[in-house]
JSON list of C-alpha atoms in Angstrom, two decimals:
[
{"chain": "C", "resi": 288, "resn": "UNK", "atom": "CA", "xyz": [0.00, 0.00, 0.00]},
{"chain": "C", "resi": 289, "resn": "UNK", "atom": "CA", "xyz": [0.85, 3.63, -0.20]},
{"chain": "C", "resi": 290, "resn": "UNK", "atom": "CA", "xyz": [2.60, 5.20, 2.77]},
{"chain": "C", "resi": 291, "resn": "UNK", "atom": "CA", "xyz": [4.24, 8.46, 3.73]},
{"chain": "C", "resi": 292, "resn": "UNK", "atom": "CA", "xyz": [6.65, 9.74, 6.35]},
{"chain": "C", "resi": 293, "resn": "UNK", "atom": "CA", "xyz": [6.33, 13.19, 7.89]},
{"chain": "C", "resi": 294, "resn": "UNK", "atom": "CA", "xyz": [8.17, 15.02, 10.66]},
{"chain": "C", "resi": 295, "resn": "UNK", "atom": "CA", "xyz": [5.92, 17.21, 12.78]},
{"chain": "C", "resi": 296, "resn": "UNK", "atom": "CA", "xyz": [6.02, 19.14, 16.04]},
{"chain": "C", "resi": 297, "resn": "UNK", "atom": "CA", "xyz": [2.91, 17.82, 17.79]},
{"chain": "C", "resi": 298, "resn": "UNK", "atom": "CA", "xyz": [2.93, 20.78, 20.19]},
{"chain": "C", "resi": 299, "resn": "UNK", "atom": "CA", "xyz": [1.79, 23.10, 17.37]},
{"chain": "C", "resi": 300, "resn": "UNK", "atom": "CA", "xyz": [-1.98, 22.56, 17.04]},
{"chain": "C", "resi": 301, "resn": "UNK", "atom": "CA", "xyz": [-2.43, 24.40, 13.72]},
{"chain": "C", "resi": 302, "resn": "UNK", "atom": "CA", "xyz": [0.39, 22.43, 12.08]},
{"chain": "C", "resi": 303, "resn": "UNK", "atom": "CA", "xyz": [-1.10, 19.18, 13.41]},
{"chain": "C", "resi": 304, "resn": "UNK", "atom": "CA", "xyz": [-4.53, 20.19, 12.10]},
{"chain": "C", "resi": 305, "resn": "UNK", "atom": "CA", "xyz": [-3.17, 20.93, 8.60]},
{"chain": "C", "resi": 306, "resn": "UNK", "atom": "CA", "xyz": [-1.15, 17.72, 8.57]},
{"chain": "C", "resi": 307, "resn": "UNK", "atom": "CA", "xyz": [-4.13, 15.64, 9.69]},
{"chain": "C", "resi": 308, "resn": "UNK", "atom": "CA", "xyz": [-6.30, 17.20, 6.97]},
{"chain": "C", "resi": 309, "resn": "UNK", "atom": "CA", "xyz": [-3.66, 16.35, 4.35]},
{"chain": "C", "resi": 310, "resn": "UNK", "atom": "CA", "xyz": [-3.34, 12.76, 5.59]},
{"chain": "C", "resi": 311, "resn": "UNK", "atom": "CA", "xyz": [-7.11, 12.25, 5.82]},
{"chain": "C", "resi": 312, "resn": "UNK", "atom": "CA", "xyz": [-7.61, 13.63, 2.31]},
{"chain": "C", "resi": 313, "resn": "UNK", "atom": "CA", "xyz": [-4.93, 11.36, 0.89]},
{"chain": "C", "resi": 314, "resn": "UNK", "atom": "CA", "xyz": [-5.52, 8.17, 2.90]},
{"chain": "C", "resi": 315, "resn": "UNK", "atom": "CA", "xyz": [-8.86, 8.51, 4.70]},
{"chain": "C", "resi": 316, "resn": "UNK", "atom": "CA", "xyz": [-9.40, 7.74, 8.38]},
{"chain": "C", "resi": 317, "resn": "UNK", "atom": "CA", "xyz": [-6.73, 5.47, 9.86]},
{"chain": "C", "resi": 318, "resn": "UNK", "atom": "CA", "xyz": [-7.41, 1.99, 11.19]},
{"chain": "C", "resi": 319, "resn": "UNK", "atom": "CA", "xyz": [-4.75, 2.57, 13.85]},
{"chain": "C", "resi": 320, "resn": "UNK", "atom": "CA", "xyz": [-3.58, 5.81, 15.44]},
{"chain": "C", "resi": 321, "resn": "UNK", "atom": "CA", "xyz": [-0.45, 5.50, 17.57]},
{"chain": "C", "resi": 322, "resn": "UNK", "atom": "CA", "xyz": [0.51, 8.52, 19.65]},
{"chain": "C", "resi": 323, "resn": "UNK", "atom": "CA", "xyz": [4.18, 7.81, 20.28]},
{"chain": "C", "resi": 324, "resn": "UNK", "atom": "CA", "xyz": [5.87, 11.21, 20.50]},
{"chain": "C", "resi": 325, "resn": "UNK", "atom": "CA", "xyz": [7.36, 11.56, 23.95]},
{"chain": "C", "resi": 326, "resn": "UNK", "atom": "CA", "xyz": [10.07, 13.15, 26.04]},
{"chain": "C", "resi": 327, "resn": "UNK", "atom": "CA", "xyz": [11.74, 12.38, 29.35]},
{"chain": "C", "resi": 328, "resn": "UNK", "atom": "CA", "xyz": [13.41, 14.79, 31.70]},
{"chain": "C", "resi": 329, "resn": "UNK", "atom": "CA", "xyz": [16.81, 13.94, 33.13]},
{"chain": "C", "resi": 330, "resn": "UNK", "atom": "CA", "xyz": [16.47, 11.65, 36.17]},
{"chain": "C", "resi": 331, "resn": "UNK", "atom": "CA", "xyz": [16.18, 13.81, 39.28]},
{"chain": "C", "resi": 332, "resn": "UNK", "atom": "CA", "xyz": [13.81, 14.39, 42.19]},
{"chain": "C", "resi": 333, "resn": "UNK", "atom": "CA", "xyz": [10.81, 16.50, 41.22]},
{"chain": "C", "resi": 334, "resn": "UNK", "atom": "CA", "xyz": [11.99, 19.46, 43.29]},
{"chain": "C", "resi": 335, "resn": "UNK", "atom": "CA", "xyz": [15.24, 19.51, 41.32]},
{"chain": "C", "resi": 336, "resn": "UNK", "atom": "CA", "xyz": [13.62, 19.33, 37.87]},
{"chain": "C", "resi": 337, "resn": "UNK", "atom": "CA", "xyz": [14.00, 22.27, 35.51]},
{"chain": "C", "resi": 338, "resn": "UNK", "atom": "CA", "xyz": [10.53, 23.82, 35.13]},
{"chain": "C", "resi": 339, "resn": "UNK", "atom": "CA", "xyz": [11.06, 24.51, 31.41]},
{"chain": "C", "resi": 340, "resn": "UNK", "atom": "CA", "xyz": [11.97, 20.85, 30.80]},
{"chain": "C", "resi": 341, "resn": "UNK", "atom": "CA", "xyz": [8.85, 19.70, 32.66]},
{"chain": "C", "resi": 342, "resn": "UNK", "atom": "CA", "xyz": [6.68, 22.16, 30.73]},
{"chain": "C", "resi": 343, "resn": "UNK", "atom": "CA", "xyz": [8.08, 20.88, 27.42]},
{"chain": "C", "resi": 344, "resn": "UNK", "atom": "CA", "xyz": [7.43, 17.29, 28.57]},
{"chain": "C", "resi": 345, "resn": "UNK", "atom": "CA", "xyz": [3.76, 18.15, 29.18]},
{"chain": "C", "resi": 346, "resn": "UNK", "atom": "CA", "xyz": [3.50, 19.98, 25.85]},
{"chain": "C", "resi": 347, "resn": "UNK", "atom": "CA", "xyz": [4.74, 16.94, 23.93]},
{"chain": "C", "resi": 348, "resn": "UNK", "atom": "CA", "xyz": [3.53, 14.01, 26.04]},
{"chain": "C", "resi": 349, "resn": "UNK", "atom": "CA", "xyz": [0.06, 15.32, 26.89]},
{"chain": "C", "resi": 350, "resn": "UNK", "atom": "CA", "xyz": [-0.90, 18.17, 24.59]},
{"chain": "C", "resi": 351, "resn": "UNK", "atom": "CA", "xyz": [0.67, 16.44, 21.60]},
{"chain": "C", "resi": 352, "resn": "UNK", "atom": "CA", "xyz": [-1.61, 13.46, 22.21]},
{"chain": "C", "resi": 353, "resn": "UNK", "atom": "CA", "xyz": [-4.60, 15.81, 22.44]},
{"chain": "C", "resi": 354, "resn": "UNK", "atom": "CA", "xyz": [-3.72, 17.60, 19.18]},
{"chain": "C", "resi": 355, "resn": "UNK", "atom": "CA", "xyz": [-3.16, 14.42, 17.16]},
{"chain": "C", "resi": 356, "resn": "UNK", "atom": "CA", "xyz": [-6.25, 12.75, 18.63]},
{"chain": "C", "resi": 357, "resn": "UNK", "atom": "CA", "xyz": [-8.36, 15.78, 17.74]},
{"chain": "C", "resi": 358, "resn": "UNK", "atom": "CA", "xyz": [-6.99, 15.64, 14.21]},
{"chain": "C", "resi": 359, "resn": "UNK", "atom": "CA", "xyz": [-7.89, 12.01, 13.50]},
{"chain": "C", "resi": 360, "resn": "UNK", "atom": "CA", "xyz": [-10.44, 10.55, 15.92]},
{"chain": "C", "resi": 361, "resn": "UNK", "atom": "CA", "xyz": [-13.46, 12.46, 14.56]},
{"chain": "C", "resi": 362, "resn": "UNK", "atom": "CA", "xyz": [-12.87, 10.85, 11.14]},
{"chain": "C", "resi": 363, "resn": "UNK", "atom": "CA", "xyz": [-12.42, 7.45, 12.80]},
{"chain": "C", "resi": 364, "resn": "UNK", "atom": "CA", "xyz": [-15.70, 7.87, 14.69]},
{"chain": "C", "resi": 365, "resn": "UNK", "atom": "CA", "xyz": [-17.46, 8.96, 11.50]},
{"chain": "C", "resi": 366, "resn": "UNK", "atom": "CA", "xyz": [-16.16, 5.85, 9.75]},
{"chain": "C", "resi": 367, "resn": "UNK", "atom": "CA", "xyz": [-17.28, 3.74, 12.69]},
{"chain": "C", "resi": 368, "resn": "UNK", "atom": "CA", "xyz": [-13.99, 2.05, 13.49]},
{"chain": "C", "resi": 369, "resn": "UNK", "atom": "CA", "xyz": [-10.39, 2.48, 14.49]},
{"chain": "C", "resi": 370, "resn": "UNK", "atom": "CA", "xyz": [-8.05, 1.96, 17.41]},
{"chain": "C", "resi": 371, "resn": "UNK", "atom": "CA", "xyz": [-6.03, 4.58, 19.30]},
{"chain": "C", "resi": 372, "resn": "UNK", "atom": "CA", "xyz": [-2.88, 3.60, 21.19]},
{"chain": "C", "resi": 373, "resn": "UNK", "atom": "CA", "xyz": [-1.32, 6.17, 23.52]}
]
């Protein structure tokens, strides 16, 4: 089958929206959506973590999942099937 490979910053909702529209137009709703973008902070106690690193972790690991899910799940629901793995 036809496939594609794209690099995308999942923390940018408008870019995710445009990318999802392009993918859905070309391929239709996916059978499987895997949210696998993720970051880790350096190992340290929470009180020693850099706040900017933790904020970036939440932007990618949580908000990135929200943005990608919002981009694809409505089409999966409309089609009546699909699996999401976070």
